Structure formats: C-alpha cells, structure tokens
JSON list of C-alpha atoms in Angstrom, two decimals:
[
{"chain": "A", "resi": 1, "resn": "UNK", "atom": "CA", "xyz": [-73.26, 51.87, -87.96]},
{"chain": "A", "resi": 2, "resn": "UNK", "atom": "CA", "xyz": [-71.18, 52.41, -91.12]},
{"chain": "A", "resi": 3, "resn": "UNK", "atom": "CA", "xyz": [-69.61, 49.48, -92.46]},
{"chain": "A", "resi": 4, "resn": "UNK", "atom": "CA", "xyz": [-67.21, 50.48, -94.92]},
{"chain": "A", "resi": 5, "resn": "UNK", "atom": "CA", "xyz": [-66.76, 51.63, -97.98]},
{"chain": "A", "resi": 6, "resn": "UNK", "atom": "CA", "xyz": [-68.96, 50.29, -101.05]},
{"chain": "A", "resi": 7, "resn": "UNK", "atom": "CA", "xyz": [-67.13, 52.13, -103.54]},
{"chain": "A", "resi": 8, "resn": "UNK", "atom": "CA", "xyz": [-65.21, 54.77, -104.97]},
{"chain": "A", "resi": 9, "resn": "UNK", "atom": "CA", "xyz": [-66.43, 56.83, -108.11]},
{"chain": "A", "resi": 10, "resn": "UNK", "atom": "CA", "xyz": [-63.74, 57.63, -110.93]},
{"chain": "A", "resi": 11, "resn": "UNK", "atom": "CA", "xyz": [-64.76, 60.07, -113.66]},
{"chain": "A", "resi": 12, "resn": "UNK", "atom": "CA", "xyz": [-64.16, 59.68, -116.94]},
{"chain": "A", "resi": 13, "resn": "UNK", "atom": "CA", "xyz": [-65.08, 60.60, -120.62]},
{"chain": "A", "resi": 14, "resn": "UNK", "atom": "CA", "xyz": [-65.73, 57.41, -121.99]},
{"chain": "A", "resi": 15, "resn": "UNK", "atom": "CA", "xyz": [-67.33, 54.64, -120.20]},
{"chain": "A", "resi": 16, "resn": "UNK", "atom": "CA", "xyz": [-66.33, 52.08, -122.86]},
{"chain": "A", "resi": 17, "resn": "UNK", "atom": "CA", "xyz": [-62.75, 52.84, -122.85]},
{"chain": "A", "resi": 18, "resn": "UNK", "atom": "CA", "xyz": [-62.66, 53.02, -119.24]},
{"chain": "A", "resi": 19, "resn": "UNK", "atom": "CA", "xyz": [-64.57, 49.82, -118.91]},
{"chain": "A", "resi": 20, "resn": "UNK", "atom": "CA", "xyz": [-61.80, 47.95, -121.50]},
{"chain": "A", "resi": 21, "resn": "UNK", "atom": "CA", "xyz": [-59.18, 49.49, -119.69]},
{"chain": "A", "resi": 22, "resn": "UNK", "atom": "CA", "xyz": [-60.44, 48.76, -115.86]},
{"chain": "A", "resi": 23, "resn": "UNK", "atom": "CA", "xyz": [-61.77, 45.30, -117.11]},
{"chain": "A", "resi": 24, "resn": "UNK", "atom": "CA", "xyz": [-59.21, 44.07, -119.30]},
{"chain": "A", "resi": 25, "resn": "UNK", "atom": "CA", "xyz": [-55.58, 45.63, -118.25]},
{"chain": "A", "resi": 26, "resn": "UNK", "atom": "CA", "xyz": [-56.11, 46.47, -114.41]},
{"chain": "A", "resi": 27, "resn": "UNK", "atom": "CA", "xyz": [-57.92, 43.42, -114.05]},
{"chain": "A", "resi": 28, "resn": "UNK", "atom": "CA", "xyz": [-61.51, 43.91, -112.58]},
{"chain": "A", "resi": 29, "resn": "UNK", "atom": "CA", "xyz": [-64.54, 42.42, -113.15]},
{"chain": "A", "resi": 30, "resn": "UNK", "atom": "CA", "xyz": [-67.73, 43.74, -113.86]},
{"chain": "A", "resi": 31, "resn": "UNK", "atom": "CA", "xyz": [-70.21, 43.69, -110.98]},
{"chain": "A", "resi": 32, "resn": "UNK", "atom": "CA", "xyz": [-73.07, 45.65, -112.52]},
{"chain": "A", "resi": 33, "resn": "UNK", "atom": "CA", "xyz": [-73.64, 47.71, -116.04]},
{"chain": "A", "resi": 34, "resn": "UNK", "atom": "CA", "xyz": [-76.92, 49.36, -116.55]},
{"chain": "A", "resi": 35, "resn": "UNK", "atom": "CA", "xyz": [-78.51, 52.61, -117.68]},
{"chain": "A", "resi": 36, "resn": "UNK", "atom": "CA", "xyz": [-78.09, 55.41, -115.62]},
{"chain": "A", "resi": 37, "resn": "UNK", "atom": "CA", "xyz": [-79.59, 58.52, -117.37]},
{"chain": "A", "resi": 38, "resn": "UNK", "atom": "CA", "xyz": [-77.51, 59.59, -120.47]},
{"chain": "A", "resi": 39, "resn": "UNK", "atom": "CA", "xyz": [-74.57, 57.19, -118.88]},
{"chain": "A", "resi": 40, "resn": "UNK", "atom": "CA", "xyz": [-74.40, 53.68, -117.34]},
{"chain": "A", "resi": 41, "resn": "UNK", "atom": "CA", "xyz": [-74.08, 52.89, -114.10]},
{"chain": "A", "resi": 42, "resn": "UNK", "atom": "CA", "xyz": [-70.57, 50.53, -113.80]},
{"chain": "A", "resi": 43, "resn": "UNK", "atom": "CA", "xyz": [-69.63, 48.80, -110.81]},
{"chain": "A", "resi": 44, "resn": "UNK", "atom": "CA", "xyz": [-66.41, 46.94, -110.89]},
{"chain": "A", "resi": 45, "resn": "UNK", "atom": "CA", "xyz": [-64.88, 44.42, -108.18]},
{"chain": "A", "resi": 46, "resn": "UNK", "atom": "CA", "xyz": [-61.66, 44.55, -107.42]},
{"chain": "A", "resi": 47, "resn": "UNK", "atom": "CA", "xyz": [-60.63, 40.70, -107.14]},
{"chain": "A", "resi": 48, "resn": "UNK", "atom": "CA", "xyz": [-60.65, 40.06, -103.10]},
{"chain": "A", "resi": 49, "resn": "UNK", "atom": "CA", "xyz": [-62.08, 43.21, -102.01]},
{"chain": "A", "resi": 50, "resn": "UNK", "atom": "CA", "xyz": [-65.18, 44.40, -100.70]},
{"chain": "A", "resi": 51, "resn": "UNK", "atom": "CA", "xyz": [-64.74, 48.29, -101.99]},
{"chain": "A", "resi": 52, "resn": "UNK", "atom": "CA", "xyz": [-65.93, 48.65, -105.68]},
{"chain": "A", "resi": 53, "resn": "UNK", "atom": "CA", "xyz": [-64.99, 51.20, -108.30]},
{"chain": "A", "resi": 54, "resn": "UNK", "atom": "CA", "xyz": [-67.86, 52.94, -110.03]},
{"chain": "A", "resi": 55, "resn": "UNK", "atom": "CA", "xyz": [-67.27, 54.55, -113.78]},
{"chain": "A", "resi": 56, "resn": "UNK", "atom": "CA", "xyz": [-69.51, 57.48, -113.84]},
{"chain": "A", "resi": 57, "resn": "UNK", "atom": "CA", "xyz": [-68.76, 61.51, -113.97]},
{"chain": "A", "resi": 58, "resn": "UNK", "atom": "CA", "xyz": [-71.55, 63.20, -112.18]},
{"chain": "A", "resi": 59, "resn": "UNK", "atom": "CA", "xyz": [-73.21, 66.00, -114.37]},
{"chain": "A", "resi": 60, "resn": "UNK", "atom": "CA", "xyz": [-71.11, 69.25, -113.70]},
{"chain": "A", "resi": 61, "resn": "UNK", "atom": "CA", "xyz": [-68.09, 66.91, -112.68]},
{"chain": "A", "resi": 62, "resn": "UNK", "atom": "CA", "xyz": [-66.47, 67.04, -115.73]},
{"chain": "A", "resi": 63, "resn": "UNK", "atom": "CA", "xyz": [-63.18, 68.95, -114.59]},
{"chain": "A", "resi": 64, "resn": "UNK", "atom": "CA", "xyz": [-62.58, 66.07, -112.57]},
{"chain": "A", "resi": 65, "resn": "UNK", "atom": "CA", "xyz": [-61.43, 64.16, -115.05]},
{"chain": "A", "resi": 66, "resn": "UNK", "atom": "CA", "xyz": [-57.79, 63.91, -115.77]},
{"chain": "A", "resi": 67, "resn": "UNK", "atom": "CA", "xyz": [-56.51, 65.22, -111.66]},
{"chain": "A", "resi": 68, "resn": "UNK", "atom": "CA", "xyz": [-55.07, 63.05, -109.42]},
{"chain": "A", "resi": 69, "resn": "UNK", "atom": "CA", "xyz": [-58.17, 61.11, -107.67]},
{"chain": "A", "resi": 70, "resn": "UNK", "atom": "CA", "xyz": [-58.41, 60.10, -104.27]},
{"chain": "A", "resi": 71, "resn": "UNK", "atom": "CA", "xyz": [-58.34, 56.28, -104.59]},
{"chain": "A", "resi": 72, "resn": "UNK", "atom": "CA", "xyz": [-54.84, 54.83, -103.81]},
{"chain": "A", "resi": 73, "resn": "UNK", "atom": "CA", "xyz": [-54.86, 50.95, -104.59]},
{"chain": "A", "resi": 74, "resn": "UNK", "atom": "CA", "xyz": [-52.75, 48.85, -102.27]},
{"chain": "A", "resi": 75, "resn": "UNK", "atom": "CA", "xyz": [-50.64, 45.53, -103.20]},
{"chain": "A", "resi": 76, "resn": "UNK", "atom": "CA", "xyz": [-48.33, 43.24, -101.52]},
{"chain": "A", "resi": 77, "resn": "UNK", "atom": "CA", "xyz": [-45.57, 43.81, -103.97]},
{"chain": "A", "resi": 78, "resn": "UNK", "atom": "CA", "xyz": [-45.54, 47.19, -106.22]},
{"chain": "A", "resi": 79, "resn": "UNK", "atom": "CA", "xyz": [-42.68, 46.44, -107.87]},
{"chain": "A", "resi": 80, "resn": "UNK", "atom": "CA", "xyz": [-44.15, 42.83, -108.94]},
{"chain": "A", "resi": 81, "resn": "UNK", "atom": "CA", "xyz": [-47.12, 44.90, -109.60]},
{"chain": "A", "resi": 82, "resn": "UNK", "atom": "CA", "xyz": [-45.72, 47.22, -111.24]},
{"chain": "A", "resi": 83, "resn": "UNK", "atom": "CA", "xyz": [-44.03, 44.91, -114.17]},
{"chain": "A", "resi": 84, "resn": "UNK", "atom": "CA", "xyz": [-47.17, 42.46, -114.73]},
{"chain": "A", "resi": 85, "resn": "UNK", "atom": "CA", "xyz": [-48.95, 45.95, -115.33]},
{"chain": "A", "resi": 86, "resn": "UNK", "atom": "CA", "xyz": [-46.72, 47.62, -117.30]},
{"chain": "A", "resi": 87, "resn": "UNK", "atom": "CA", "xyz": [-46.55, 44.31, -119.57]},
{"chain": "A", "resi": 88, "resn": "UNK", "atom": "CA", "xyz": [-50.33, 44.91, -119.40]},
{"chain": "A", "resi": 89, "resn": "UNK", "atom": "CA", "xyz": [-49.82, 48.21, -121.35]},
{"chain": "A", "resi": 90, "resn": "UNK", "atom": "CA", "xyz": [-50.87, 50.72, -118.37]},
{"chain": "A", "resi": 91, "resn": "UNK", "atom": "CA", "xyz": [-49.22, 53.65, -118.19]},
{"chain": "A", "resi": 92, "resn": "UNK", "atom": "CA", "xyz": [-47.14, 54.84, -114.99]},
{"chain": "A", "resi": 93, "resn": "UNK", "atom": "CA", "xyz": [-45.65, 57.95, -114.29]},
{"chain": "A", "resi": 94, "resn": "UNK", "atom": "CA", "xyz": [-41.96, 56.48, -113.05]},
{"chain": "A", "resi": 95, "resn": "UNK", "atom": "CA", "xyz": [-40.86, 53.14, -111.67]},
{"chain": "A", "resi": 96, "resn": "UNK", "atom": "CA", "xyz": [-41.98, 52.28, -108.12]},
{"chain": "A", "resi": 97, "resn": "UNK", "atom": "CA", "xyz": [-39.89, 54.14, -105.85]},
{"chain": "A", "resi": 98, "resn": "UNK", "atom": "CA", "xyz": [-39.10, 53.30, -102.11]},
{"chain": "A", "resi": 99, "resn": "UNK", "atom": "CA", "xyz": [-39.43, 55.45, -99.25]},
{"chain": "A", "resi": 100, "resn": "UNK", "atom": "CA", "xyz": [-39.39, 55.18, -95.41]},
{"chain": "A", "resi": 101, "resn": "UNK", "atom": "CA", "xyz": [-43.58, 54.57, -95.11]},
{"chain": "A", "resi": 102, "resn": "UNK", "atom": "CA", "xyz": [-43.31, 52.02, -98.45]},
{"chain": "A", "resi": 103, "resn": "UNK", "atom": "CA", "xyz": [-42.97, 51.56, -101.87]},
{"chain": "A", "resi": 104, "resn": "UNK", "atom": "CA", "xyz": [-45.28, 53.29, -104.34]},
{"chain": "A", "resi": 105, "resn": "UNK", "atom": "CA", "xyz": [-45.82, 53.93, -107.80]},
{"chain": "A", "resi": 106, "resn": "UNK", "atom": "CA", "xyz": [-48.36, 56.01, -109.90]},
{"chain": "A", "resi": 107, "resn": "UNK", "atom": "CA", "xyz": [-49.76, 55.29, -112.78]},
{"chain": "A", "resi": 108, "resn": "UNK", "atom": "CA", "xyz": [-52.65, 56.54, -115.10]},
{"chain": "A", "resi": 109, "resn": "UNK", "atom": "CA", "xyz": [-55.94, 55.62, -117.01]},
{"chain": "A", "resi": 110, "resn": "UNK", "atom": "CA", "xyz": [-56.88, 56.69, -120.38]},
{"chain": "A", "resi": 111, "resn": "UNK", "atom": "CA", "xyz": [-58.63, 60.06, -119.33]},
{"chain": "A", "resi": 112, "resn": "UNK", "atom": "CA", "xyz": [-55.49, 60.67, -117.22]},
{"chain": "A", "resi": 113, "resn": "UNK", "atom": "CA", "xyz": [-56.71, 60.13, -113.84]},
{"chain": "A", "resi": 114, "resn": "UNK", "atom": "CA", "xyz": [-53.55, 59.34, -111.88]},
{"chain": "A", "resi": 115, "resn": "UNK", "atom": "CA", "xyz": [-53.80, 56.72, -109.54]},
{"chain": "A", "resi": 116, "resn": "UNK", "atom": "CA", "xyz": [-51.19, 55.54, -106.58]},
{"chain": "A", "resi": 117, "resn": "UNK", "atom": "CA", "xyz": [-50.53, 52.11, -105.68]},
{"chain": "A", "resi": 118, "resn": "UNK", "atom": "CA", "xyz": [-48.53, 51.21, -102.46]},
{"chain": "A", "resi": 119, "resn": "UNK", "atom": "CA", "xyz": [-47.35, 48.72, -100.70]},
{"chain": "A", "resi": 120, "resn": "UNK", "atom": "CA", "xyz": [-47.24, 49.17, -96.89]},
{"chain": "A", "resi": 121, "resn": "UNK", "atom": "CA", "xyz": [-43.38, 48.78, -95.45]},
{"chain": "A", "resi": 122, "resn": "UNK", "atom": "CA", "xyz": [-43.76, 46.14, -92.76]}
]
C-alpha cells in the first residue's frame, strides 16, 4: 500500500542556483546529487520530514518553470518564519497574512516558482 509521499519535483533553469538557494537560504540539505542525463538528479531533505524535494525539469517541462507549483510548505509559526527567511534574503510576495483556515505567506525561488507556506490555525 502507498506510503506517502517521497518527494515533490520543482523545475528550474539552473540546478546550481537552485541548489545554493534550496541548500543555503531555505535551509535543506542535500540527500543525493548525481548525473541524470544532461542534468543531475538532486534530492533535498527537508530537516524533520520524510517528503523530499527533487531539482530537475523534465525534458518538455520547461514552461513550468516560473508558475505557482503545487508544493505548499507548512510551519508552526509563518510569521517567525517568515522574518528568519526574509533575513535569509528569500523573496516573498507580501507579509504573512491571516485568515480564518491560518496564516500564510508566499514567497519565491530564483526561477520564480512561487511557493506557499502555512501555518494551520489550531
């Protein structure tokens, strides 16, 4: 029976800048890296998760890159989130903003994938 998920795949142009930005801003760490025909193959853990992200764009997924994806990221505080981030130089569309369900807030990645992160209201 299915398990879960093993990860999520988020196109982008280049796998380098991606990788710094993923690795070294949003905080994840490299769970594999390896040649995957004219691209690599990155896996990245997201720090108490079991769900990975994967860097790669598909051959004819190109127009994929720079839409809104379908990976929201949760965390117990956005707004707390949201700061340590921002002081992290990522890029969000407006402060986190509260609503019935939660608070949320969107930010980006260098090839302009937009991302939400939430925090569940309790």
């Amino acid at each position: 029976m299915i398990k879960g998920i093993k990860f999520a795949s988020i196109p982008v142009r280049d796998q380098d800048r991606a990788l710094a930005f993923w690795r070294d801003q949003m905080g994840l760490a490299v769970a594999t890296d390896q040649p995957m025909g004219k691209q690599r193959w990155i896996e990245l853990r997201i720090p108490g998760a079991d769900t990975r992200l994967v860097l790669f764009t598909p051959e004819g997924h190109e127009n994929r890159i720079g839409t809104d994806q379908n990976v929201v990221f949760w965390a117990d505080d956005v707004e707390k989130t949201w700061k340590a981030l921002s002081g992290k130089g990522v890029t969000f569309t407006a402060p986190p903003k509260k609503e019935p369900w939660g608070t949320f807030a969107i930010f980006q990645d260098p090839d302009g994938n937009r991302f939400y992160i939430v925090e569940e209201s309790s």
